[in-house]
Amino acid sequence: MLPTTRRWLELRRAEIVEGKIAEGKRMNYYARISWMLACVGAGALVACGSDGGSANDTLPPIITTTTTTTVAPTTTTIPEFYEIQAGDSLSEIAKSFNISLSELAAYNGITDPEHIEIGQTLKIPQPGETTTSTIAIETTAPSTTIVSP
């Protein structure tokens, strides 16, 4: 150490011990508290720093269980017969069984879909069943009228 520096330090120590530090050079209470809080905060920031791991590290996978439920397909049973009720029409009956009016009429040998009776039993075609119609359709030749002048 240089002699001038040593002398300066000795004078400084003496001033501190005797309380003779010049005004403005002595830290007041609030400045000391602020300095202490700043040091504690800096220490906390350093303590929160990296622990050597990578910032890209991820958590280990979570073990989960999955369950699969299989529902057996349901089959809709279509009745083989239907008894006509009051207010029924052949077209409504066909629609309720998801078949066409002509298919239902042909399967039951009905020539006039407008003429069905209460209590009459209809056979209902089952899915995949084919119907063949042997109903005779009556046709008439168009008539021609000649008007003489």
PDB file of C-alpha atoms in Angstrom:
ATOM      1  CA  MET A   1       0.000   0.000   0.000  1.00  0.00           C
ATOM      2  CA  LEU A   2       1.167   3.501  -0.707  1.00  0.00           C
ATOM      3  CA  PRO A   3       1.957   5.718   2.272  1.00  0.00           C
ATOM      4  CA  THR A   4      -0.614   8.298   1.224  1.00  0.00           C
ATOM      5  CA  THR A   5      -3.329   5.694   0.962  1.00  0.00           C
ATOM      6  CA  ARG A   6      -2.449   4.264   4.351  1.00  0.00           C
ATOM      7  CA  ARG A   7      -2.597   7.672   5.929  1.00  0.00           C
ATOM      8  CA  TRP A   8      -5.961   8.378   4.315  1.00  0.00           C
ATOM      9  CA  LEU A   9      -7.389   5.100   5.663  1.00  0.00           C
ATOM     10  CA  GLU A  10      -6.109   5.864   9.176  1.00  0.00           C
ATOM     11  CA  LEU A  11      -7.741   9.268   9.116  1.00  0.00           C
ATOM     12  CA  ARG A  12     -10.956   7.802   7.844  1.00  0.00           C
ATOM     13  CA  ARG A  13     -11.046   5.215  10.635  1.00  0.00           C
ATOM     14  CA  ALA A  14     -10.469   7.858  13.206  1.00  0.00           C
ATOM     15  CA  GLU A  15     -13.262  10.018  11.828  1.00  0.00           C
ATOM     16  CA  ILE A  16     -15.673   7.086  11.821  1.00  0.00           C
ATOM     17  CA  VAL A  17     -14.801   6.111  15.409  1.00  0.00           C
ATOM     18  CA  GLU A  18     -15.170   9.676  16.629  1.00  0.00           C
ATOM     19  CA  GLY A  19     -18.277  10.327  14.490  1.00  0.00           C
ATOM     20  CA  LYS A  20     -16.635  13.160  12.656  1.00  0.00           C
ATOM     21  CA  ILE A  21     -17.514  12.162   9.118  1.00  0.00           C
ATOM     22  CA  ALA A  22     -18.347  15.240   7.158  1.00  0.00           C
ATOM     23  CA  GLU A  23     -22.027  15.946   6.398  1.00  0.00           C
ATOM     24  CA  GLY A  24     -23.195  14.345   3.116  1.00  0.00           C
ATOM     25  CA  LYS A  25     -20.601  11.587   3.273  1.00  0.00           C
ATOM     26  CA  ARG A  26     -22.368   9.653   5.973  1.00  0.00           C
ATOM     27  CA  MET A  27     -25.164   7.278   4.900  1.00  0.00           C
ATOM     28  CA  ASN A  28     -28.465   8.048   6.516  1.00  0.00           C
ATOM     29  CA  TYR A  29     -30.876   5.358   7.806  1.00  0.00           C
ATOM     30  CA  TYR A  30     -33.043   5.168   4.659  1.00  0.00           C
ATOM     31  CA  ALA A  31     -30.080   4.904   2.345  1.00  0.00           C
ATOM     32  CA  ARG A  32     -28.681   2.004   4.400  1.00  0.00           C
ATOM     33  CA  ILE A  33     -32.056   0.203   4.357  1.00  0.00           C
ATOM     34  CA  SER A  34     -32.335   0.710   0.592  1.00  0.00           C
ATOM     35  CA  TRP A  35     -28.809  -0.587   0.085  1.00  0.00           C
ATOM     36  CA  MET A  36     -29.512  -3.630   2.238  1.00  0.00           C
ATOM     37  CA  LEU A  37     -32.763  -4.437   0.379  1.00  0.00           C
ATOM     38  CA  ALA A  38     -31.009  -4.078  -2.966  1.00  0.00           C
ATOM     39  CA  CYS A  39     -28.330  -6.553  -1.871  1.00  0.00           C
ATOM     40  CA  VAL A  40     -30.919  -9.031  -0.564  1.00  0.00           C
ATOM     41  CA  GLY A  41     -32.927  -8.715  -3.802  1.00  0.00           C
ATOM     42  CA  ALA A  42     -29.835  -9.281  -5.924  1.00  0.00           C
ATOM     43  CA  GLY A  43     -28.983 -12.346  -3.825  1.00  0.00           C
ATOM     44  CA  ALA A  44     -32.498 -13.693  -4.313  1.00  0.00           C
ATOM     45  CA  LEU A  45     -32.236 -13.239  -8.080  1.00  0.00           C
ATOM     46  CA  VAL A  46     -28.934 -15.056  -8.164  1.00  0.00           C
ATOM     47  CA  ALA A  47     -30.373 -17.881  -6.039  1.00  0.00           C
ATOM     48  CA  CYS A  48     -33.271 -18.276  -8.488  1.00  0.00           C
ATOM     49  CA  GLY A  49     -30.923 -18.722 -11.381  1.00  0.00           C
ATOM     50  CA  SER A  50     -30.146 -21.867 -13.311  1.00  0.00           C
ATOM     51  CA  ASP A  51     -29.531 -25.098 -11.437  1.00  0.00           C
ATOM     52  CA  GLY A  52     -27.569 -26.551 -14.291  1.00  0.00           C
ATOM     53  CA  GLY A  53     -30.561 -28.015 -16.159  1.00  0.00           C
ATOM     54  CA  SER A  54     -31.579 -26.944 -19.612  1.00  0.00           C
ATOM     55  CA  ALA A  55     -34.453 -24.501 -20.034  1.00  0.00           C
ATOM     56  CA  ASN A  56     -35.864 -26.888 -22.645  1.00  0.00           C
ATOM     57  CA  ASP A  57     -36.190 -29.806 -20.222  1.00  0.00           C
ATOM     58  CA  THR A  58     -39.715 -31.125 -19.937  1.00  0.00           C
ATOM     59  CA  LEU A  59     -41.589 -32.951 -17.252  1.00  0.00           C
ATOM     60  CA  PRO A  60     -41.674 -36.727 -17.415  1.00  0.00           C
ATOM     61  CA  PRO A  61     -44.730 -38.181 -19.148  1.00  0.00           C
ATOM     62  CA  ILE A  62     -47.797 -38.730 -17.023  1.00  0.00           C
ATOM     63  CA  ILE A  63     -48.985 -42.307 -16.963  1.00  0.00           C
ATOM     64  CA  THR A  64     -52.598 -42.471 -18.023  1.00  0.00           C
ATOM     65  CA  THR A  65     -55.005 -45.256 -18.655  1.00  0.00           C
ATOM     66  CA  THR A  66     -57.563 -45.284 -21.396  1.00  0.00           C
ATOM     67  CA  THR A  67     -60.575 -47.465 -21.676  1.00  0.00           C
ATOM     68  CA  THR A  68     -62.382 -48.382 -24.841  1.00  0.00           C
ATOM     69  CA  THR A  69     -66.001 -49.357 -24.770  1.00  0.00           C
ATOM     70  CA  THR A  70     -67.381 -51.268 -27.707  1.00  0.00           C
ATOM     71  CA  VAL A  71     -71.111 -51.154 -28.167  1.00  0.00           C
ATOM     72  CA  ALA A  72     -72.582 -54.043 -30.067  1.00  0.00           C
ATOM     73  CA  PRO A  73     -74.615 -52.903 -33.068  1.00  0.00           C
ATOM     74  CA  THR A  74     -78.301 -53.021 -32.415  1.00  0.00           C
ATOM     75  CA  THR A  75     -80.629 -54.727 -34.795  1.00  0.00           C
ATOM     76  CA  THR A  76     -84.100 -53.456 -35.352  1.00  0.00           C
ATOM     77  CA  THR A  77     -86.634 -56.203 -35.560  1.00  0.00           C
ATOM     78  CA  ILE A  78     -89.358 -55.530 -38.073  1.00  0.00           C
ATOM     79  CA  PRO A  79     -92.564 -57.431 -37.385  1.00  0.00           C
ATOM     80  CA  GLU A  80     -93.709 -59.870 -40.024  1.00  0.00           C
ATOM     81  CA  PHE A  81     -97.333 -58.769 -39.818  1.00  0.00           C
ATOM     82  CA  TYR A  82     -99.261 -55.563 -39.125  1.00  0.00           C
ATOM     83  CA  GLU A  83    -102.956 -55.256 -38.319  1.00  0.00           C
ATOM     84  CA  ILE A  84    -104.610 -52.190 -39.858  1.00  0.00           C
ATOM     85  CA  GLN A  85    -106.068 -49.796 -37.269  1.00  0.00           C
ATOM     86  CA  ALA A  86    -108.735 -47.096 -37.661  1.00  0.00           C
ATOM     87  CA  GLY A  87    -107.228 -44.053 -39.395  1.00  0.00           C
ATOM     88  CA  ASP A  88    -104.364 -45.978 -41.027  1.00  0.00           C
ATOM     89  CA  SER A  89    -103.502 -45.500 -44.661  1.00  0.00           C
ATOM     90  CA  LEU A  90    -101.327 -47.801 -46.701  1.00  0.00           C
ATOM     91  CA  SER A  91     -98.868 -44.988 -47.433  1.00  0.00           C
ATOM     92  CA  GLU A  92     -98.460 -44.177 -43.696  1.00  0.00           C
ATOM     93  CA  ILE A  93     -97.950 -47.858 -42.869  1.00  0.00           C
ATOM     94  CA  ALA A  94     -95.317 -48.148 -45.621  1.00  0.00           C
ATOM     95  CA  LYS A  95     -93.543 -45.008 -44.358  1.00  0.00           C
ATOM     96  CA  SER A  96     -93.495 -46.317 -40.769  1.00  0.00           C
ATOM     97  CA  PHE A  97     -91.703 -49.486 -41.917  1.00  0.00           C
ATOM     98  CA  ASN A  98     -89.388 -47.528 -44.245  1.00  0.00           C
ATOM     99  CA  ILE A  99     -90.595 -49.246 -47.425  1.00  0.00           C
ATOM    100  CA  SER A 100     -92.311 -47.871 -50.504  1.00  0.00           C
ATOM    101  CA  LEU A 101     -96.077 -47.895 -50.932  1.00  0.00           C
ATOM    102  CA  SER A 102     -95.815 -49.902 -54.165  1.00  0.00           C
ATOM    103  CA  GLU A 103     -93.574 -52.506 -52.480  1.00  0.00           C
ATOM    104  CA  LEU A 104     -96.038 -52.956 -49.569  1.00  0.00           C
ATOM    105  CA  ALA A 105     -99.029 -53.131 -51.911  1.00  0.00           C
ATOM    106  CA  ALA A 106     -97.301 -55.646 -54.214  1.00  0.00           C
ATOM    107  CA  TYR A 107     -96.156 -57.816 -51.295  1.00  0.00           C
ATOM    108  CA  ASN A 108     -99.740 -58.051 -50.034  1.00  0.00           C
ATOM    109  CA  GLY A 109    -101.440 -58.308 -53.428  1.00  0.00           C
ATOM    110  CA  ILE A 110    -103.307 -55.009 -52.961  1.00  0.00           C
ATOM    111  CA  THR A 111    -104.444 -53.530 -56.276  1.00  0.00           C
ATOM    112  CA  ASP A 112    -106.137 -50.433 -54.829  1.00  0.00           C
ATOM    113  CA  PRO A 113    -104.033 -48.761 -52.097  1.00  0.00           C
ATOM    114  CA  GLU A 114    -107.070 -46.639 -51.174  1.00  0.00           C
ATOM    115  CA  HIS A 115    -109.141 -49.702 -50.267  1.00  0.00           C
ATOM    116  CA  ILE A 116    -107.919 -51.335 -47.037  1.00  0.00           C
ATOM    117  CA  GLU A 117    -110.061 -52.614 -44.150  1.00  0.00           C
ATOM    118  CA  ILE A 118    -109.709 -52.128 -40.359  1.00  0.00           C
ATOM    119  CA  GLY A 119    -108.484 -55.405 -38.879  1.00  0.00           C
ATOM    120  CA  GLN A 120    -106.933 -56.524 -42.185  1.00  0.00           C
ATOM    121  CA  THR A 121    -103.513 -58.135 -41.637  1.00  0.00           C
ATOM    122  CA  LEU A 122    -100.635 -57.027 -43.834  1.00  0.00           C
ATOM    123  CA  LYS A 123     -97.423 -58.979 -44.367  1.00  0.00           C
ATOM    124  CA  ILE A 124     -94.382 -56.704 -43.941  1.00  0.00           C
ATOM    125  CA  PRO A 125     -91.370 -57.389 -46.211  1.00  0.00           C
ATOM    126  CA  GLN A 126     -88.159 -57.939 -44.241  1.00  0.00           C
ATOM    127  CA  PRO A 127     -84.849 -56.233 -45.166  1.00  0.00           C
ATOM    128  CA  GLY A 128     -83.089 -58.015 -48.020  1.00  0.00           C
ATOM    129  CA  GLU A 129     -86.273 -59.777 -49.038  1.00  0.00           C
ATOM    130  CA  THR A 130     -87.294 -59.281 -52.654  1.00  0.00           C
ATOM    131  CA  THR A 131     -90.857 -58.877 -53.789  1.00  0.00           C
ATOM    132  CA  THR A 132     -92.264 -59.903 -57.082  1.00  0.00           C
ATOM    133  CA  SER A 133     -95.493 -58.452 -58.272  1.00  0.00           C
ATOM    134  CA  THR A 134     -97.965 -60.419 -60.351  1.00  0.00           C
ATOM    135  CA  ILE A 135    -100.706 -57.828 -60.212  1.00  0.00           C
ATOM    136  CA  ALA A 136    -102.473 -57.323 -63.505  1.00  0.00           C
ATOM    137  CA  ILE A 137    -102.827 -53.713 -64.461  1.00  0.00           C
ATOM    138  CA  GLU A 138    -105.899 -52.968 -66.502  1.00  0.00           C
ATOM    139  CA  THR A 139    -105.303 -50.530 -69.313  1.00  0.00           C
ATOM    140  CA  THR A 140    -107.822 -49.072 -71.656  1.00  0.00           C
ATOM    141  CA  ALA A 141    -107.129 -47.799 -75.108  1.00  0.00           C
ATOM    142  CA  PRO A 142    -107.746 -44.111 -75.564  1.00  0.00           C
ATOM    143  CA  SER A 143    -111.011 -43.378 -77.285  1.00  0.00           C
ATOM    144  CA  THR A 144    -111.247 -41.086 -80.243  1.00  0.00           C
ATOM    145  CA  THR A 145    -114.339 -39.077 -80.955  1.00  0.00           C
ATOM    146  CA  ILE A 146    -114.867 -37.813 -84.448  1.00  0.00           C
ATOM    147  CA  VAL A 147    -117.072 -34.797 -84.831  1.00  0.00           C
ATOM    148  CA  SER A 148    -118.513 -34.299 -88.251  1.00  0.00           C
ATOM    149  CA  PRO A 149    -119.172 -30.801 -89.513  1.00  0.00           C
TER     150      PRO A 149
END
